[in-house]
Amino acid sequence: SSGINAEWPLRPGESRVNLVKDIVHTARSVKDTYLESKAKPEVFLSTSESLSDLIAVMEDLIGSTKLHLNESIPLGTAVGTVGNRCEVHVLVKGLVDPVQEINRLQTKREGVEKFVQQTKETIDKHTDKVPEHVRQANCNKLSSLQDELVTIDTAIANFRKLTDN
């Protein structure tokens, strides 16, 4: 054998590095969806993870004028999720059409609802023959998808508030 063990535990800090990488990817993806590439919006992170020492690095990598950690989130943000570990809110108010965003989010919601249904059906079909780790992974996936639906619903409600003005 080659001596490489694919099941090595993560080194200390590696989980945080992966989270930061995922946050930056999500923020840039949300930013690219809504804004032209040169835009430097404010970004708000909502997480229970300890990231305050990495704010400056993430600000640079995201291309944000200011990165806020666990502050109240203003109206007019577009949101992305990093699993259930972090919500990334990019301030787009005044830079996007809220009606278009509501339509886009409703389409995204339908897709997530379809995944929720498929995952529930998979879980319902579980028998004693399905290994515990597979059952647990499916339950975690379902929980994560349900969290995503809540986030999408919040975003739709926030964009609706922008159209009321």
mmCIF file with all atom_site columns, C-alpha atoms in Angstrom:
data_model
loop_
_atom_site.group_PDB
_atom_site.id
_atom_site.type_symbol
_atom_site.label_atom_id
_atom_site.label_alt_id
_atom_site.label_comp_id
_atom_site.label_asym_id
_atom_site.label_entity_id
_atom_site.label_seq_id
_atom_site.pdbx_PDB_ins_code
_atom_site.Cartn_x
_atom_site.Cartn_y
_atom_site.Cartn_z
_atom_site.occupancy
_atom_site.B_iso_or_equiv
_atom_site.pdbx_formal_charge
_atom_site.auth_seq_id
_atom_site.auth_comp_id
_atom_site.auth_asym_id
_atom_site.auth_atom_id
_atom_site.pdbx_PDB_model_num
ATOM 1   C CA . SER A 1 1   ? 0.000   0.000  0.000   1.00 0.00 ? 1   SER A CA 1
ATOM 2   C CA . SER A 1 2   ? 1.081   3.593  -0.582  1.00 0.00 ? 2   SER A CA 1
ATOM 3   C CA . GLY A 1 3   ? 0.749   4.534  3.091   1.00 0.00 ? 3   GLY A CA 1
ATOM 4   C CA . ILE A 1 4   ? -1.698  7.361  2.369   1.00 0.00 ? 4   ILE A CA 1
ATOM 5   C CA . ASN A 1 5   ? -4.732  7.364  4.618   1.00 0.00 ? 5   ASN A CA 1
ATOM 6   C CA . ALA A 1 6   ? -7.702  9.181  3.095   1.00 0.00 ? 6   ALA A CA 1
ATOM 7   C CA . GLU A 1 7   ? -9.393  9.356  6.511   1.00 0.00 ? 7   GLU A CA 1
ATOM 8   C CA . TRP A 1 8   ? -6.824  11.537 8.290   1.00 0.00 ? 8   TRP A CA 1
ATOM 9   C CA . PRO A 1 9   ? -8.404  14.053 10.622  1.00 0.00 ? 9   PRO A CA 1
ATOM 10  C CA . LEU A 1 10  ? -8.191  17.735 9.739   1.00 0.00 ? 10  LEU A CA 1
ATOM 11  C CA . ARG A 1 11  ? -5.221  19.548 11.246  1.00 0.00 ? 11  ARG A CA 1
ATOM 12  C CA . PRO A 1 12  ? -6.076  22.265 13.765  1.00 0.00 ? 12  PRO A CA 1
ATOM 13  C CA . GLY A 1 13  ? -7.127  25.386 11.875  1.00 0.00 ? 13  GLY A CA 1
ATOM 14  C CA . GLU A 1 14  ? -7.767  23.515 8.639   1.00 0.00 ? 14  GLU A CA 1
ATOM 15  C CA . SER A 1 15  ? -11.527 23.606 9.188   1.00 0.00 ? 15  SER A CA 1
ATOM 16  C CA . ARG A 1 16  ? -11.371 27.420 9.635   1.00 0.00 ? 16  ARG A CA 1
ATOM 17  C CA . VAL A 1 17  ? -9.277  27.794 6.483   1.00 0.00 ? 17  VAL A CA 1
ATOM 18  C CA . ASN A 1 18  ? -11.835 25.746 4.542   1.00 0.00 ? 18  ASN A CA 1
ATOM 19  C CA . LEU A 1 19  ? -14.660 27.848 5.989   1.00 0.00 ? 19  LEU A CA 1
ATOM 20  C CA . VAL A 1 20  ? -12.921 31.099 4.994   1.00 0.00 ? 20  VAL A CA 1
ATOM 21  C CA . LYS A 1 21  ? -12.306 29.718 1.495   1.00 0.00 ? 21  LYS A CA 1
ATOM 22  C CA . ASP A 1 22  ? -16.007 28.788 1.221   1.00 0.00 ? 22  ASP A CA 1
ATOM 23  C CA . ILE A 1 23  ? -17.130 32.194 2.570   1.00 0.00 ? 23  ILE A CA 1
ATOM 24  C CA . VAL A 1 24  ? -14.936 34.035 0.054   1.00 0.00 ? 24  VAL A CA 1
ATOM 25  C CA . HIS A 1 25  ? -16.203 31.807 -2.770  1.00 0.00 ? 25  HIS A CA 1
ATOM 26  C CA . THR A 1 26  ? -19.855 32.331 -1.745  1.00 0.00 ? 26  THR A CA 1
ATOM 27  C CA . ALA A 1 27  ? -19.462 36.108 -1.321  1.00 0.00 ? 27  ALA A CA 1
ATOM 28  C CA . ARG A 1 28  ? -17.764 36.463 -4.703  1.00 0.00 ? 28  ARG A CA 1
ATOM 29  C CA . SER A 1 29  ? -20.405 34.280 -6.320  1.00 0.00 ? 29  SER A CA 1
ATOM 30  C CA . VAL A 1 30  ? -23.241 36.373 -4.825  1.00 0.00 ? 30  VAL A CA 1
ATOM 31  C CA . LYS A 1 31  ? -21.411 39.553 -5.828  1.00 0.00 ? 31  LYS A CA 1
ATOM 32  C CA . ASP A 1 32  ? -20.897 38.294 -9.407  1.00 0.00 ? 32  ASP A CA 1
ATOM 33  C CA . THR A 1 33  ? -24.582 37.341 -9.650  1.00 0.00 ? 33  THR A CA 1
ATOM 34  C CA . TYR A 1 34  ? -25.799 40.829 -8.758  1.00 0.00 ? 34  TYR A CA 1
ATOM 35  C CA . LEU A 1 35  ? -23.093 43.379 -9.465  1.00 0.00 ? 35  LEU A CA 1
ATOM 36  C CA . GLU A 1 36  ? -20.537 44.268 -12.104 1.00 0.00 ? 36  GLU A CA 1
ATOM 37  C CA . SER A 1 37  ? -17.055 42.966 -11.305 1.00 0.00 ? 37  SER A CA 1
ATOM 38  C CA . LYS A 1 38  ? -15.532 46.270 -10.145 1.00 0.00 ? 38  LYS A CA 1
ATOM 39  C CA . ALA A 1 39  ? -18.212 46.873 -7.484  1.00 0.00 ? 39  ALA A CA 1
ATOM 40  C CA . LYS A 1 40  ? -16.971 46.810 -3.883  1.00 0.00 ? 40  LYS A CA 1
ATOM 41  C CA . PRO A 1 41  ? -20.109 46.325 -1.781  1.00 0.00 ? 41  PRO A CA 1
ATOM 42  C CA . GLU A 1 42  ? -20.339 46.009 1.983   1.00 0.00 ? 42  GLU A CA 1
ATOM 43  C CA . VAL A 1 43  ? -20.622 42.398 3.123   1.00 0.00 ? 43  VAL A CA 1
ATOM 44  C CA . PHE A 1 44  ? -22.241 41.099 6.323   1.00 0.00 ? 44  PHE A CA 1
ATOM 45  C CA . LEU A 1 45  ? -21.388 37.676 7.748   1.00 0.00 ? 45  LEU A CA 1
ATOM 46  C CA . SER A 1 46  ? -23.664 35.884 10.184  1.00 0.00 ? 46  SER A CA 1
ATOM 47  C CA . THR A 1 47  ? -21.863 32.987 11.883  1.00 0.00 ? 47  THR A CA 1
ATOM 48  C CA . SER A 1 48  ? -21.115 31.380 15.213  1.00 0.00 ? 48  SER A CA 1
ATOM 49  C CA . GLU A 1 49  ? -17.553 30.655 14.067  1.00 0.00 ? 49  GLU A CA 1
ATOM 50  C CA . SER A 1 50  ? -14.636 32.674 15.406  1.00 0.00 ? 50  SER A CA 1
ATOM 51  C CA . LEU A 1 51  ? -13.404 34.697 12.417  1.00 0.00 ? 51  LEU A CA 1
ATOM 52  C CA . SER A 1 52  ? -12.692 38.221 13.692  1.00 0.00 ? 52  SER A CA 1
ATOM 53  C CA . ASP A 1 53  ? -8.925  37.809 13.170  1.00 0.00 ? 53  ASP A CA 1
ATOM 54  C CA . LEU A 1 54  ? -9.515  37.038 9.471   1.00 0.00 ? 54  LEU A CA 1
ATOM 55  C CA . ILE A 1 55  ? -11.793 39.973 8.546   1.00 0.00 ? 55  ILE A CA 1
ATOM 56  C CA . ALA A 1 56  ? -9.074  41.983 6.730   1.00 0.00 ? 56  ALA A CA 1
ATOM 57  C CA . VAL A 1 57  ? -7.960  38.972 4.681   1.00 0.00 ? 57  VAL A CA 1
ATOM 58  C CA . MET A 1 58  ? -11.535 38.124 3.691   1.00 0.00 ? 58  MET A CA 1
ATOM 59  C CA . GLU A 1 59  ? -12.291 41.784 2.837   1.00 0.00 ? 59  GLU A CA 1
ATOM 60  C CA . ASP A 1 60  ? -9.365  41.758 0.379   1.00 0.00 ? 60  ASP A CA 1
ATOM 61  C CA . LEU A 1 61  ? -10.204 38.384 -1.140  1.00 0.00 ? 61  LEU A CA 1
ATOM 62  C CA . ILE A 1 62  ? -13.900 39.224 -1.552  1.00 0.00 ? 62  ILE A CA 1
ATOM 63  C CA . GLY A 1 63  ? -13.291 42.752 -2.847  1.00 0.00 ? 63  GLY A CA 1
ATOM 64  C CA . SER A 1 64  ? -15.480 44.440 -0.254  1.00 0.00 ? 64  SER A CA 1
ATOM 65  C CA . THR A 1 65  ? -15.308 48.001 1.091   1.00 0.00 ? 65  THR A CA 1
ATOM 66  C CA . LYS A 1 66  ? -16.209 46.729 4.559   1.00 0.00 ? 66  LYS A CA 1
ATOM 67  C CA . LEU A 1 67  ? -16.833 43.303 6.035   1.00 0.00 ? 67  LEU A CA 1
ATOM 68  C CA . HIS A 1 68  ? -19.165 43.215 9.041   1.00 0.00 ? 68  HIS A CA 1
ATOM 69  C CA . LEU A 1 69  ? -19.167 40.221 11.393  1.00 0.00 ? 69  LEU A CA 1
ATOM 70  C CA . ASN A 1 70  ? -22.412 39.396 13.230  1.00 0.00 ? 70  ASN A CA 1
ATOM 71  C CA . GLU A 1 71  ? -23.832 42.929 12.997  1.00 0.00 ? 71  GLU A CA 1
ATOM 72  C CA . SER A 1 72  ? -27.479 43.637 12.216  1.00 0.00 ? 72  SER A CA 1
ATOM 73  C CA . ILE A 1 73  ? -28.109 43.087 8.530   1.00 0.00 ? 73  ILE A CA 1
ATOM 74  C CA . PRO A 1 74  ? -29.618 46.043 6.645   1.00 0.00 ? 74  PRO A CA 1
ATOM 75  C CA . LEU A 1 75  ? -32.414 45.798 4.110   1.00 0.00 ? 75  LEU A CA 1
ATOM 76  C CA . GLY A 1 76  ? -31.291 45.252 0.535   1.00 0.00 ? 76  GLY A CA 1
ATOM 77  C CA . THR A 1 77  ? -28.798 42.427 0.830   1.00 0.00 ? 77  THR A CA 1
ATOM 78  C CA . ALA A 1 78  ? -28.446 39.423 -1.433  1.00 0.00 ? 78  ALA A CA 1
ATOM 79  C CA . VAL A 1 79  ? -27.670 36.289 0.519   1.00 0.00 ? 79  VAL A CA 1
ATOM 80  C CA . GLY A 1 80  ? -25.615 33.144 0.076   1.00 0.00 ? 80  GLY A CA 1
ATOM 81  C CA . THR A 1 81  ? -25.104 30.321 2.536   1.00 0.00 ? 81  THR A CA 1
ATOM 82  C CA . VAL A 1 82  ? -22.061 28.273 3.474   1.00 0.00 ? 82  VAL A CA 1
ATOM 83  C CA . GLY A 1 83  ? -23.852 25.110 4.550   1.00 0.00 ? 83  GLY A CA 1
ATOM 84  C CA . ASN A 1 84  ? -25.362 25.884 7.921   1.00 0.00 ? 84  ASN A CA 1
ATOM 85  C CA . ARG A 1 85  ? -22.124 27.432 9.232   1.00 0.00 ? 85  ARG A CA 1
ATOM 86  C CA . CYS A 1 86  ? -22.443 30.944 7.816   1.00 0.00 ? 86  CYS A CA 1
ATOM 87  C CA . GLU A 1 87  ? -24.748 33.337 5.973   1.00 0.00 ? 87  GLU A CA 1
ATOM 88  C CA . VAL A 1 88  ? -23.124 35.819 3.608   1.00 0.00 ? 88  VAL A CA 1
ATOM 89  C CA . HIS A 1 89  ? -25.126 38.995 2.938   1.00 0.00 ? 89  HIS A CA 1
ATOM 90  C CA . VAL A 1 90  ? -23.935 41.341 0.162   1.00 0.00 ? 90  VAL A CA 1
ATOM 91  C CA . LEU A 1 91  ? -25.430 44.841 0.235   1.00 0.00 ? 91  LEU A CA 1
ATOM 92  C CA . VAL A 1 92  ? -26.952 45.405 -3.205  1.00 0.00 ? 92  VAL A CA 1
ATOM 93  C CA . LYS A 1 93  ? -29.689 47.960 -2.421  1.00 0.00 ? 93  LYS A CA 1
ATOM 94  C CA . GLY A 1 94  ? -29.777 50.601 -5.143  1.00 0.00 ? 94  GLY A CA 1
ATOM 95  C CA . LEU A 1 95  ? -27.675 48.350 -7.392  1.00 0.00 ? 95  LEU A CA 1
ATOM 96  C CA . VAL A 1 96  ? -30.266 45.722 -8.406  1.00 0.00 ? 96  VAL A CA 1
ATOM 97  C CA . ASP A 1 97  ? -33.922 45.424 -9.412  1.00 0.00 ? 97  ASP A CA 1
ATOM 98  C CA . PRO A 1 98  ? -35.777 43.910 -6.416  1.00 0.00 ? 98  PRO A CA 1
ATOM 99  C CA . VAL A 1 99  ? -38.588 42.474 -8.580  1.00 0.00 ? 99  VAL A CA 1
ATOM 100 C CA . GLN A 1 100 ? -36.072 40.551 -10.711 1.00 0.00 ? 100 GLN A CA 1
ATOM 101 C CA . GLU A 1 101 ? -34.415 39.275 -7.530  1.00 0.00 ? 101 GLU A CA 1
ATOM 102 C CA . ILE A 1 102 ? -37.705 38.063 -6.079  1.00 0.00 ? 102 ILE A CA 1
ATOM 103 C CA . ASN A 1 103 ? -38.372 36.115 -9.294  1.00 0.00 ? 103 ASN A CA 1
ATOM 104 C CA . ARG A 1 104 ? -34.839 34.658 -9.270  1.00 0.00 ? 104 ARG A CA 1
ATOM 105 C CA . LEU A 1 105 ? -35.136 33.651 -5.600  1.00 0.00 ? 105 LEU A CA 1
ATOM 106 C CA . GLN A 1 106 ? -38.551 32.050 -6.155  1.00 0.00 ? 106 GLN A CA 1
ATOM 107 C CA . THR A 1 107 ? -37.055 29.937 -8.942  1.00 0.00 ? 107 THR A CA 1
ATOM 108 C CA . LYS A 1 108 ? -34.138 28.984 -6.672  1.00 0.00 ? 108 LYS A CA 1
ATOM 109 C CA . ARG A 1 109 ? -36.609 28.155 -3.869  1.00 0.00 ? 109 ARG A CA 1
ATOM 110 C CA . GLU A 1 110 ? -38.497 25.755 -6.171  1.00 0.00 ? 110 GLU A CA 1
ATOM 111 C CA . GLY A 1 111 ? -35.229 23.939 -6.898  1.00 0.00 ? 111 GLY A CA 1
ATOM 112 C CA . VAL A 1 112 ? -34.362 23.655 -3.211  1.00 0.00 ? 112 VAL A CA 1
ATOM 113 C CA . GLU A 1 113 ? -37.903 22.453 -2.425  1.00 0.00 ? 113 GLU A CA 1
ATOM 114 C CA . LYS A 1 114 ? -37.452 19.721 -5.037  1.00 0.00 ? 114 LYS A CA 1
ATOM 115 C CA . PHE A 1 115 ? -34.193 18.619 -3.317  1.00 0.00 ? 115 PHE A CA 1
ATOM 116 C CA . VAL A 1 116 ? -35.966 18.663 0.082   1.00 0.00 ? 116 VAL A CA 1
ATOM 117 C CA . GLN A 1 117 ? -38.683 16.384 -1.328  1.00 0.00 ? 117 GLN A CA 1
ATOM 118 C CA . GLN A 1 118 ? -36.136 14.010 -2.921  1.00 0.00 ? 118 GLN A CA 1
ATOM 119 C CA . THR A 1 119 ? -34.125 13.863 0.306   1.00 0.00 ? 119 THR A CA 1
ATOM 120 C CA . LYS A 1 120 ? -37.266 13.171 2.388   1.00 0.00 ? 120 LYS A CA 1
ATOM 121 C CA . GLU A 1 121 ? -38.189 10.353 -0.017  1.00 0.00 ? 121 GLU A CA 1
ATOM 122 C CA . THR A 1 122 ? -34.683 8.906  0.294   1.00 0.00 ? 122 THR A CA 1
ATOM 123 C CA . ILE A 1 123 ? -34.878 9.061  4.095   1.00 0.00 ? 123 ILE A CA 1
ATOM 124 C CA . ASP A 1 124 ? -38.343 7.426  4.040   1.00 0.00 ? 124 ASP A CA 1
ATOM 125 C CA . LYS A 1 125 ? -36.903 4.527  2.022   1.00 0.00 ? 125 LYS A CA 1
ATOM 126 C CA . HIS A 1 126 ? -34.095 3.883  4.533   1.00 0.00 ? 126 HIS A CA 1
ATOM 127 C CA . THR A 1 127 ? -34.088 0.383  5.927   1.00 0.00 ? 127 THR A CA 1
ATOM 128 C CA . ASP A 1 128 ? -31.917 -1.272 8.562   1.00 0.00 ? 128 ASP A CA 1
ATOM 129 C CA . LYS A 1 129 ? -29.542 -2.174 5.725   1.00 0.00 ? 129 LYS A CA 1
ATOM 130 C CA . VAL A 1 130 ? -28.638 1.497  5.150   1.00 0.00 ? 130 VAL A CA 1
ATOM 131 C CA . PRO A 1 131 ? -25.489 2.282  7.187   1.00 0.00 ? 131 PRO A CA 1
ATOM 132 C CA . GLU A 1 132 ? -25.931 4.754  10.048  1.00 0.00 ? 132 GLU A CA 1
ATOM 133 C CA . HIS A 1 133 ? -23.425 7.244  8.551   1.00 0.00 ? 133 HIS A CA 1
ATOM 134 C CA . VAL A 1 134 ? -25.450 7.375  5.317   1.00 0.00 ? 134 VAL A CA 1
ATOM 135 C CA . ARG A 1 135 ? -28.692 7.920  7.230   1.00 0.00 ? 135 ARG A CA 1
ATOM 136 C CA . GLN A 1 136 ? -27.017 10.666 9.283   1.00 0.00 ? 136 GLN A CA 1
ATOM 137 C CA . ALA A 1 137 ? -25.585 12.327 6.147   1.00 0.00 ? 137 ALA A CA 1
ATOM 138 C CA . ASN A 1 138 ? -29.063 12.409 4.564   1.00 0.00 ? 138 ASN A CA 1
ATOM 139 C CA . CYS A 1 139 ? -30.592 13.889 7.736   1.00 0.00 ? 139 CYS A CA 1
ATOM 140 C CA . ASN A 1 140 ? -27.852 16.538 7.818   1.00 0.00 ? 140 ASN A CA 1
ATOM 141 C CA . LYS A 1 141 ? -28.471 17.298 4.140   1.00 0.00 ? 141 LYS A CA 1
ATOM 142 C CA . LEU A 1 142 ? -32.211 17.692 4.792   1.00 0.00 ? 142 LEU A CA 1
ATOM 143 C CA . SER A 1 143 ? -31.557 20.021 7.726   1.00 0.00 ? 143 SER A CA 1
ATOM 144 C CA . SER A 1 144 ? -29.152 22.104 5.629   1.00 0.00 ? 144 SER A CA 1
ATOM 145 C CA . LEU A 1 145 ? -31.692 22.358 2.772   1.00 0.00 ? 145 LEU A CA 1
ATOM 146 C CA . GLN A 1 146 ? -34.431 23.421 5.195   1.00 0.00 ? 146 GLN A CA 1
ATOM 147 C CA . ASP A 1 147 ? -32.112 26.110 6.603   1.00 0.00 ? 147 ASP A CA 1
ATOM 148 C CA . GLU A 1 148 ? -31.493 27.279 3.027   1.00 0.00 ? 148 GLU A CA 1
ATOM 149 C CA . LEU A 1 149 ? -35.265 27.600 2.445   1.00 0.00 ? 149 LEU A CA 1
ATOM 150 C CA . VAL A 1 150 ? -35.559 29.830 5.523   1.00 0.00 ? 150 VAL A CA 1
ATOM 151 C CA . THR A 1 151 ? -32.700 31.995 4.222   1.00 0.00 ? 151 THR A CA 1
ATOM 152 C CA . ILE A 1 152 ? -34.307 32.262 0.757   1.00 0.00 ? 152 ILE A CA 1
ATOM 153 C CA . ASP A 1 153 ? -37.691 33.166 2.308   1.00 0.00 ? 153 ASP A CA 1
ATOM 154 C CA . THR A 1 154 ? -36.019 35.880 4.393   1.00 0.00 ? 154 THR A CA 1
ATOM 155 C CA . ALA A 1 155 ? -34.296 37.258 1.292   1.00 0.00 ? 155 ALA A CA 1
ATOM 156 C CA . ILE A 1 156 ? -37.591 37.299 -0.653  1.00 0.00 ? 156 ILE A CA 1
ATOM 157 C CA . ALA A 1 157 ? -39.286 39.126 2.243   1.00 0.00 ? 157 ALA A CA 1
ATOM 158 C CA . ASN A 1 158 ? -36.439 41.662 2.365   1.00 0.00 ? 158 ASN A CA 1
ATOM 159 C CA . PHE A 1 159 ? -36.656 42.357 -1.388  1.00 0.00 ? 159 PHE A CA 1
ATOM 160 C CA . ARG A 1 160 ? -40.448 42.734 -1.053  1.00 0.00 ? 160 ARG A CA 1
ATOM 161 C CA . LYS A 1 161 ? -39.844 45.435 1.577   1.00 0.00 ? 161 LYS A CA 1
ATOM 162 C CA . LEU A 1 162 ? -37.677 47.263 -0.979  1.00 0.00 ? 162 LEU A CA 1
ATOM 163 C CA . THR A 1 163 ? -40.487 47.194 -3.542  1.00 0.00 ? 163 THR A CA 1
ATOM 164 C CA . ASP A 1 164 ? -42.976 48.686 -1.036  1.00 0.00 ? 164 ASP A CA 1
ATOM 165 C CA . ASN A 1 165 ? -41.086 51.990 -0.919  1.00 0.00 ? 165 ASN A CA 1
#
